[in-house]
CSV table of C-alpha atoms in Angstrom, one decimal:
chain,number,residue,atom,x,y,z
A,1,UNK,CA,22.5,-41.6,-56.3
A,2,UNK,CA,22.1,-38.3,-54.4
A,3,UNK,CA,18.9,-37.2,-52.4
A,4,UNK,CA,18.1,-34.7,-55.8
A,5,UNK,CA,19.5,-37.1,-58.4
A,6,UNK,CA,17.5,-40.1,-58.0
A,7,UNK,CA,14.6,-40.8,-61.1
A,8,UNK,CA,11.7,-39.0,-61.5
A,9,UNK,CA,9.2,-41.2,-60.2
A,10,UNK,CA,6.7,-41.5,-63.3
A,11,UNK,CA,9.9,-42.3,-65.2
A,12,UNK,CA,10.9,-45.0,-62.7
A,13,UNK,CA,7.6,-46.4,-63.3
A,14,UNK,CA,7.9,-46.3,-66.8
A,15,UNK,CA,11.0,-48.0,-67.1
A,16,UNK,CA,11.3,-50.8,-64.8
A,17,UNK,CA,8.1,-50.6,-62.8
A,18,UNK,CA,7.2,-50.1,-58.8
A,19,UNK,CA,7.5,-52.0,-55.8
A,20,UNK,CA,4.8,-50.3,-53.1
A,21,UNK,CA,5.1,-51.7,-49.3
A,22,UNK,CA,2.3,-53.6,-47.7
A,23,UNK,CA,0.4,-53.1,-44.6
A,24,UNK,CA,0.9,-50.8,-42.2
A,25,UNK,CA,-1.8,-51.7,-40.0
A,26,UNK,CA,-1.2,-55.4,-40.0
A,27,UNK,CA,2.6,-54.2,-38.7
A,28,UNK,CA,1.8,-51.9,-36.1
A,29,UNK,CA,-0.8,-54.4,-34.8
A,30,UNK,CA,2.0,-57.1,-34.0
A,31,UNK,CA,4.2,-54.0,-32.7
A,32,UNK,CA,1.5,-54.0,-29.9
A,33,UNK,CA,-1.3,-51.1,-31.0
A,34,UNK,CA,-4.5,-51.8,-29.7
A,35,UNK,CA,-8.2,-51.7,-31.1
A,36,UNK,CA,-9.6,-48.6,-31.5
A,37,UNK,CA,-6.4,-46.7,-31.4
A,38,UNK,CA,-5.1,-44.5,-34.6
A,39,UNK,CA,-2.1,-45.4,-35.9
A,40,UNK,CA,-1.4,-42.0,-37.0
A,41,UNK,CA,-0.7,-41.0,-33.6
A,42,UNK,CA,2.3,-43.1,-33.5
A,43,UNK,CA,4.2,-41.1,-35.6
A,44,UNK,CA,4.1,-38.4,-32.6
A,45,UNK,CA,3.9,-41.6,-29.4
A,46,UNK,CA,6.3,-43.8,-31.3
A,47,UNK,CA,7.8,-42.6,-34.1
A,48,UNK,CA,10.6,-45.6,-34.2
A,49,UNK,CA,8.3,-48.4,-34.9
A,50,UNK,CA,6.4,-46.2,-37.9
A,51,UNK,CA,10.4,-45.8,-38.9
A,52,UNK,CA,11.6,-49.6,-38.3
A,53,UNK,CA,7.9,-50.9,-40.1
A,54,UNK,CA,9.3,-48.6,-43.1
A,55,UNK,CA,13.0,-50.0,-43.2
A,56,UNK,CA,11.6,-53.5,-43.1
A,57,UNK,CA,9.5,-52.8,-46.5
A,58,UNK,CA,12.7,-51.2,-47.9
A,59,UNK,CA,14.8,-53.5,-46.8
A,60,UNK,CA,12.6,-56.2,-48.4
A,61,UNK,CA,12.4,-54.6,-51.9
A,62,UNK,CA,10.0,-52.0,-52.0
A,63,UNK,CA,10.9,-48.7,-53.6
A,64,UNK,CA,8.6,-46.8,-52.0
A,65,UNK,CA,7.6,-45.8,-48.2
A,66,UNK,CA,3.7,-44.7,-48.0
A,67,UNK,CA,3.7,-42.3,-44.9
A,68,UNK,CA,1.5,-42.8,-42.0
A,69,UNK,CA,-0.6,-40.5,-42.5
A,70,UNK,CA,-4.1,-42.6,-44.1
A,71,UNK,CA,-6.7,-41.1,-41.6
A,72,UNK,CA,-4.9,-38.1,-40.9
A,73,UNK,CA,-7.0,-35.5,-42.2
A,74,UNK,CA,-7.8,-32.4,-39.6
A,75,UNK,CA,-11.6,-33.5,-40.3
A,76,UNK,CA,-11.3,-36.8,-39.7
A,77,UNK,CA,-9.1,-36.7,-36.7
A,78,UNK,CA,-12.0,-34.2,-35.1
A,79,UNK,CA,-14.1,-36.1,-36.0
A,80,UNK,CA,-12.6,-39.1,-33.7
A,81,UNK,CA,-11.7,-36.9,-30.8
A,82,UNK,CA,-8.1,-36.6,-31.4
A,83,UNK,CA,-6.7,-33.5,-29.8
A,84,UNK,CA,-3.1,-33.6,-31.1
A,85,UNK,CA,-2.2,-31.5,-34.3
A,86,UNK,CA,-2.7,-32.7,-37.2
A,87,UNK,CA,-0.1,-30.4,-38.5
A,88,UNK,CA,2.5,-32.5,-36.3
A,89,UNK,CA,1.1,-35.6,-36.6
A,90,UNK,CA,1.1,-35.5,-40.8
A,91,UNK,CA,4.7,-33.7,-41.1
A,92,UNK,CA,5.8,-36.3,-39.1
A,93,UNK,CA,4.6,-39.1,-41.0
A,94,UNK,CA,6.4,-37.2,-43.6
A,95,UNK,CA,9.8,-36.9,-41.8
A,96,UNK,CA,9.7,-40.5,-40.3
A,97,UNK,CA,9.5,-41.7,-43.9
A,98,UNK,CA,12.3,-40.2,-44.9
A,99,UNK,CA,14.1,-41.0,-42.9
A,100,UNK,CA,13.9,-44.5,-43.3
A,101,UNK,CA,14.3,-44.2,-47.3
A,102,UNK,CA,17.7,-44.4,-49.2
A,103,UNK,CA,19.1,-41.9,-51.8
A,104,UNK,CA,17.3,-43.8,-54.2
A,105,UNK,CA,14.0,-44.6,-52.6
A,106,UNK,CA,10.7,-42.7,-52.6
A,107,UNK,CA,8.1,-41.5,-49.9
A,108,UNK,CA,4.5,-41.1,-51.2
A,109,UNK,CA,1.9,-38.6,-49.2
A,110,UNK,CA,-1.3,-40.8,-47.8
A,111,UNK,CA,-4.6,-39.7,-48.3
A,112,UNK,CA,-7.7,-41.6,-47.4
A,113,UNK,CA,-11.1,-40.8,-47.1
A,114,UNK,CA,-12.2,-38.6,-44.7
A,115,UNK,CA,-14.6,-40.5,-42.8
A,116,UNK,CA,-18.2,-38.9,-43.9
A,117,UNK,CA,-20.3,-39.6,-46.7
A,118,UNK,CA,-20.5,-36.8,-49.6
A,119,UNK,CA,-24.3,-35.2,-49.8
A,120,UNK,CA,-26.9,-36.5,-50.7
A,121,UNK,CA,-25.8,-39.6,-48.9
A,122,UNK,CA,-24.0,-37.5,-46.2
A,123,UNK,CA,-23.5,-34.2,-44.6
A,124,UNK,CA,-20.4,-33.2,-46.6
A,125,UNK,CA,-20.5,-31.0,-50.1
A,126,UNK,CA,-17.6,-31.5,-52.5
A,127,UNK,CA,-16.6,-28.3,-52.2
A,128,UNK,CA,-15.7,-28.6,-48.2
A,129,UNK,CA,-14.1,-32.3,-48.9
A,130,UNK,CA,-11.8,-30.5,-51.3
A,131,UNK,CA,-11.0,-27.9,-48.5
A,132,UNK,CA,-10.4,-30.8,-45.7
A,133,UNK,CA,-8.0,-32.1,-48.6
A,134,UNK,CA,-6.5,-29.3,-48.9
A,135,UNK,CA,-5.4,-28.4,-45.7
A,136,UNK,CA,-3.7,-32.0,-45.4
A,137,UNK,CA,-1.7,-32.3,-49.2
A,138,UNK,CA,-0.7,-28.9,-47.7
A,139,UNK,CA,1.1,-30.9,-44.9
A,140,UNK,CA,2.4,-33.6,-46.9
A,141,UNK,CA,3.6,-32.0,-49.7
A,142,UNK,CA,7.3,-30.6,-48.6
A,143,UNK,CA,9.2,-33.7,-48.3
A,144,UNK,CA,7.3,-36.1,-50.5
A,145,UNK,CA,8.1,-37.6,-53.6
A,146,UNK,CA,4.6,-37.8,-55.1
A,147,UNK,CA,0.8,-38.4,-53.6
A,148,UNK,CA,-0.9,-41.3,-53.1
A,149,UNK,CA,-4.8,-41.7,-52.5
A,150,UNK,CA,-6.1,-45.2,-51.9
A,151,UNK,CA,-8.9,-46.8,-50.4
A,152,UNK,CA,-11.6,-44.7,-51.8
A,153,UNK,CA,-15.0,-46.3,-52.8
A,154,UNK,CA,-17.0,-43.0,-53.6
A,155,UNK,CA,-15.5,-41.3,-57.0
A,156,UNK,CA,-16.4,-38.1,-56.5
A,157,UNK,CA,-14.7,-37.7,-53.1
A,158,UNK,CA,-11.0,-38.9,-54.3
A,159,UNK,CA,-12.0,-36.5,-57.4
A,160,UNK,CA,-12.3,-33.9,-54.7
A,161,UNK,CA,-9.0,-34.8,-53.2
A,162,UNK,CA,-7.2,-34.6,-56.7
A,163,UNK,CA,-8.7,-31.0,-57.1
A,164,UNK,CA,-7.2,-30.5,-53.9
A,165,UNK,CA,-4.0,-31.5,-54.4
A,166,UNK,CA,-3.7,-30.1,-57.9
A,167,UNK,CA,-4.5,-26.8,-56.4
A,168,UNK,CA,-1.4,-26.9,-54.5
A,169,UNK,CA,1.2,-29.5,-56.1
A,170,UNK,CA,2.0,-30.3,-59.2
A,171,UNK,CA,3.7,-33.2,-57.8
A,172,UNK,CA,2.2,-36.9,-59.5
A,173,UNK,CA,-0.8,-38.3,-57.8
A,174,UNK,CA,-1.1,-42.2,-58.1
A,175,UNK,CA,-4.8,-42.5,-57.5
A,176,UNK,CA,-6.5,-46.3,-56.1
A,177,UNK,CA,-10.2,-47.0,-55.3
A,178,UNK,CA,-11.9,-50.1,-53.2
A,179,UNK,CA,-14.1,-52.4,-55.2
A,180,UNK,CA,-16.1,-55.3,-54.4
A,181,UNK,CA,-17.2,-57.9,-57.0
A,182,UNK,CA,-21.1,-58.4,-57.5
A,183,UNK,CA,-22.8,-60.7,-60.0
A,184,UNK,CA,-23.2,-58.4,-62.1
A,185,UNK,CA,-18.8,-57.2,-62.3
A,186,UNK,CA,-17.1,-55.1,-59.8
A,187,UNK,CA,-18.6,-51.6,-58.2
A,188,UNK,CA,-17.3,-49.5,-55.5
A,189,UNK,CA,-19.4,-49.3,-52.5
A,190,UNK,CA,-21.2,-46.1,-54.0
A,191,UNK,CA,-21.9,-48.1,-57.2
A,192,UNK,CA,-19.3,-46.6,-59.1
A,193,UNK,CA,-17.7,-48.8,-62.3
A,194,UNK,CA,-13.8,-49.5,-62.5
A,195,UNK,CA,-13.4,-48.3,-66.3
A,196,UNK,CA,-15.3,-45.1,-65.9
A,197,UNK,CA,-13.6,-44.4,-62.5
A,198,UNK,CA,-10.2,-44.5,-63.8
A,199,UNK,CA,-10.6,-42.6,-67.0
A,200,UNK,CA,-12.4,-40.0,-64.8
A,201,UNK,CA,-9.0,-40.0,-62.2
A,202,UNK,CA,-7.0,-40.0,-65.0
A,203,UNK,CA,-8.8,-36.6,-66.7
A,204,UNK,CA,-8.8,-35.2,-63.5
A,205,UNK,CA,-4.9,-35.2,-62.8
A,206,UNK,CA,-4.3,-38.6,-61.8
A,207,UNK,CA,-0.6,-40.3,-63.2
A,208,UNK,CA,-1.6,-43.5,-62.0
A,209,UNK,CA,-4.2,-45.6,-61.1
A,210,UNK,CA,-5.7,-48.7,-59.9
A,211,UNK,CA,-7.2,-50.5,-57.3
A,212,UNK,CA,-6.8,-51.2,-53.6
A,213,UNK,CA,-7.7,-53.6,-50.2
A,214,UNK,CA,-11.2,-55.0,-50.3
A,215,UNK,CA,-10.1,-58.3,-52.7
A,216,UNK,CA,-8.3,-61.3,-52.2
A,217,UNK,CA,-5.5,-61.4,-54.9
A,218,UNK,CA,-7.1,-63.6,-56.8
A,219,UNK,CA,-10.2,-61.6,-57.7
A,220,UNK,CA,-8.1,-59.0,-58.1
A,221,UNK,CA,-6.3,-60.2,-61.0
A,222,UNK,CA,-9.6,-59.8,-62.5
A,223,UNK,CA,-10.2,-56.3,-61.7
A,224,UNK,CA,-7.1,-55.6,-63.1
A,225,UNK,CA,-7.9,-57.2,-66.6
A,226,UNK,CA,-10.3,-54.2,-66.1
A,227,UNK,CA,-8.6,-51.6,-65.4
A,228,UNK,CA,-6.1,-52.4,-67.6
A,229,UNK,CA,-7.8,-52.4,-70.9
A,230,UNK,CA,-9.8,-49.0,-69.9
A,231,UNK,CA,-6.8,-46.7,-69.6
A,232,UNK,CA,-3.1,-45.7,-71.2
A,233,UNK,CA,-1.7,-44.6,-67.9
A,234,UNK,CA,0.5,-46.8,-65.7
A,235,UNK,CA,-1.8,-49.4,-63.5
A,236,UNK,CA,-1.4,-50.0,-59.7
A,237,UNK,CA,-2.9,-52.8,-58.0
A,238,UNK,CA,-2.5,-53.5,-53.9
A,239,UNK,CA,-5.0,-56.9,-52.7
A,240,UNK,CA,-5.2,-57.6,-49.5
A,241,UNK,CA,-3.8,-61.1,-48.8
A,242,UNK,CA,-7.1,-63.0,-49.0
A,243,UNK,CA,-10.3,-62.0,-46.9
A,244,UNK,CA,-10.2,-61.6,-43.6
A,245,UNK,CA,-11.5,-63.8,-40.6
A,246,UNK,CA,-11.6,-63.5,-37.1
A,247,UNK,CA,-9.9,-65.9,-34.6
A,248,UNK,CA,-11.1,-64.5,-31.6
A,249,UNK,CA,-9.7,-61.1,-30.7
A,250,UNK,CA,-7.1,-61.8,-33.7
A,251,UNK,CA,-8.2,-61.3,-37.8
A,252,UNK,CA,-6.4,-63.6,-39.8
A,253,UNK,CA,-5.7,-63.0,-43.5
A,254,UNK,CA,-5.4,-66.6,-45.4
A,255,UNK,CA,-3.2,-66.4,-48.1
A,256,UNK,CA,0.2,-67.5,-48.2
A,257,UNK,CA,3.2,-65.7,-49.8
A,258,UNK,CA,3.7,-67.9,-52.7
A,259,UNK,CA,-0.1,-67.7,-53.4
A,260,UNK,CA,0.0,-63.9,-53.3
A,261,UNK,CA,3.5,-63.7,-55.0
A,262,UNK,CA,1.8,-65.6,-57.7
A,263,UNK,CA,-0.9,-63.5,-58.5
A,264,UNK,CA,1.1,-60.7,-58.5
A,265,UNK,CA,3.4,-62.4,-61.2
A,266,UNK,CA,0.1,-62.4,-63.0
A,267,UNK,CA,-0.7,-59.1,-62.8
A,268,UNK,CA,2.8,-57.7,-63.9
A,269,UNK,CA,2.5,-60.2,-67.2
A,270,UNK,CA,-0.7,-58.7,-67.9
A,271,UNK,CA,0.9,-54.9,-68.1
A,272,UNK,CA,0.4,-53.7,-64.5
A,273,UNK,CA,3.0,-51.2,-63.7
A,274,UNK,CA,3.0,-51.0,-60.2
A,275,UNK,CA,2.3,-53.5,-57.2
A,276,UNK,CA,2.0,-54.0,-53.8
A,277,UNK,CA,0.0,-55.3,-50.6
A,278,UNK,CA,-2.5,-53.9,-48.5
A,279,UNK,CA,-3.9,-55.6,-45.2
A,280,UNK,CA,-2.8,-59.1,-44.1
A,281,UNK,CA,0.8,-58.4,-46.5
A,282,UNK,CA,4.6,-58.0,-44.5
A,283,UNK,CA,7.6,-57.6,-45.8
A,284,UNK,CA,7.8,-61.3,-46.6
A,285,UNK,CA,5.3,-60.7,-49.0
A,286,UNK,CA,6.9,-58.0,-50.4
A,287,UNK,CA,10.2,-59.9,-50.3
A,288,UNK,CA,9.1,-62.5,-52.7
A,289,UNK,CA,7.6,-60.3,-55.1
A,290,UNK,CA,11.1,-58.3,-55.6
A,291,UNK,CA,12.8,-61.1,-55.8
A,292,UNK,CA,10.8,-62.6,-58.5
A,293,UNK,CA,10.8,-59.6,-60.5
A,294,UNK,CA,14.5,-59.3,-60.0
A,295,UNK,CA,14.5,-63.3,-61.2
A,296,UNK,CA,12.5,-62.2,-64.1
């Protein structure tokens, strides 16, 4: 395939599924980046690890590279003393991606939250989230395949984003909030329920949607029952690979590849369209999930 021939991306979906990446964190950790330090800023300090940690996930069977680009919001960079543009910093996510990706492979735009609360529980109205939101999709969107917001556990902010990007793009927008399981089922941190989440992401512009980091894989096979049975749209799940503990300066995530590769087989019987990893996964992980796909 050529650069403009390869599928649509909600029609690769639809057909044969989606391979995401795994961590990028968890990556640039063991490439040497220190606490406290943003990974975004690699993309201008070292933009050949961001590419290399991309051609590993590709080169391992994901489809898709998700650029580095999580925190890198002009709000949120302010907000943590970051001096260099955020212009530069997210077009360069954008062109590091790509050019690590095939003919036939994707790059998704990241957006995360941007670091303060919404009112009344913060300082920030809707209405200047979506503007922060804007200014990044802006950013991202020459170069990218489709968006991808993850990580967010307060549904009206990733609403905000969607807004945002919809005011732009028309391009897709695969949507994934954080959820944590209580006695009483799973809520986001903000209280907010999986089924009513993702019908509301999906009415609000979303293609796809799902769930993200937080959960071991295990519990997350659960959530995904879920989310599965609320909504008609294609599903995306991403665990982390078991929760996390600390070994002195270093956090270790417990589960093994064939435990992780395993619940993921689960998921995919149960009609989720799209998987991946999120903290603690490598391209081993990732590995042995293409592989067992491609075994069928």
């Amino acid at each position: 395939m050529k650069g403009t021939d390869k599928m649509n991306i909600l029609d690769k979906v639809k057909e044969s599924g989606l391979i995401f990446d795994g961590a990028m964190g968890s990556m640039l950790i063991a490439a040497g980046l220190k606490g406290g330090k943003i990974s975004e800023l690699w993309n201008l300090e070292n933009p050949q690890i961001i590419e290399d940690v991309h051609k590993a996930y590709f080169d391992a069977g994901s489809h898709v590279a998700v650029t580095n680009s999580f925190g890198a919001s002009p709000f949120k960079l302010k907000k943590m003393g970051i001096d260099a543009d955020p212009e530069k910093i997210n077009m360069a996510a954008v062109e590091i991606a790509k050019r690590a990706a095939g003919p036939d492979q994707y790059v998704a735009g990241d957006m995360g939250p941007l670091g303060e609360m919404l009112q009344p529980a913060g300082l920030l109205t809707e209405e200047e989230a979506e503007k922060h939101y804007v200014e990044q999709a802006g950013f991202l969107a020459e170069g990218i395949d489709f968006f991808i917001l993850e990580t967010f556990f307060d549904l009206n902010e990733i609403l905000a984003a969607i807004r945002a990007i919809r005011s732009i793009s028309d391009l897709p927008i695969f949507a994934t909030m954080t959820f944590q399981q209580k006695p009483t089922g799973f809520f986001t941190l903000m209280g907010n329920k999986p089924g009513d989440s993702m019908n509301k992401l999906v009415e609000a512009g979303a293609s796809v949607v799902g769930a993200n980091c937080s959960l071991a894989s295990d519990t997350m096979v659960e959530l995904a029952k879920i989310i599965r049975d609320s909504v008609d749209v294609p599903v995306m799940i991403q665990p982390n690979a078991g929760a996390p503990k600390k070994m002195g300066d270093t956090v270790i995530y417990p589960e093994t590849v064939d435990y992780f590769c395993n619940n993921m087989m689960a998921l995919k019987e149960m009609g989720v369209d799209v998987v991946g990893g999120c903290c603690g996964t490598t391209p081993d992980f990732i590995r042995a999930i293409a592989d067992k796909i491609a075994a069928g």
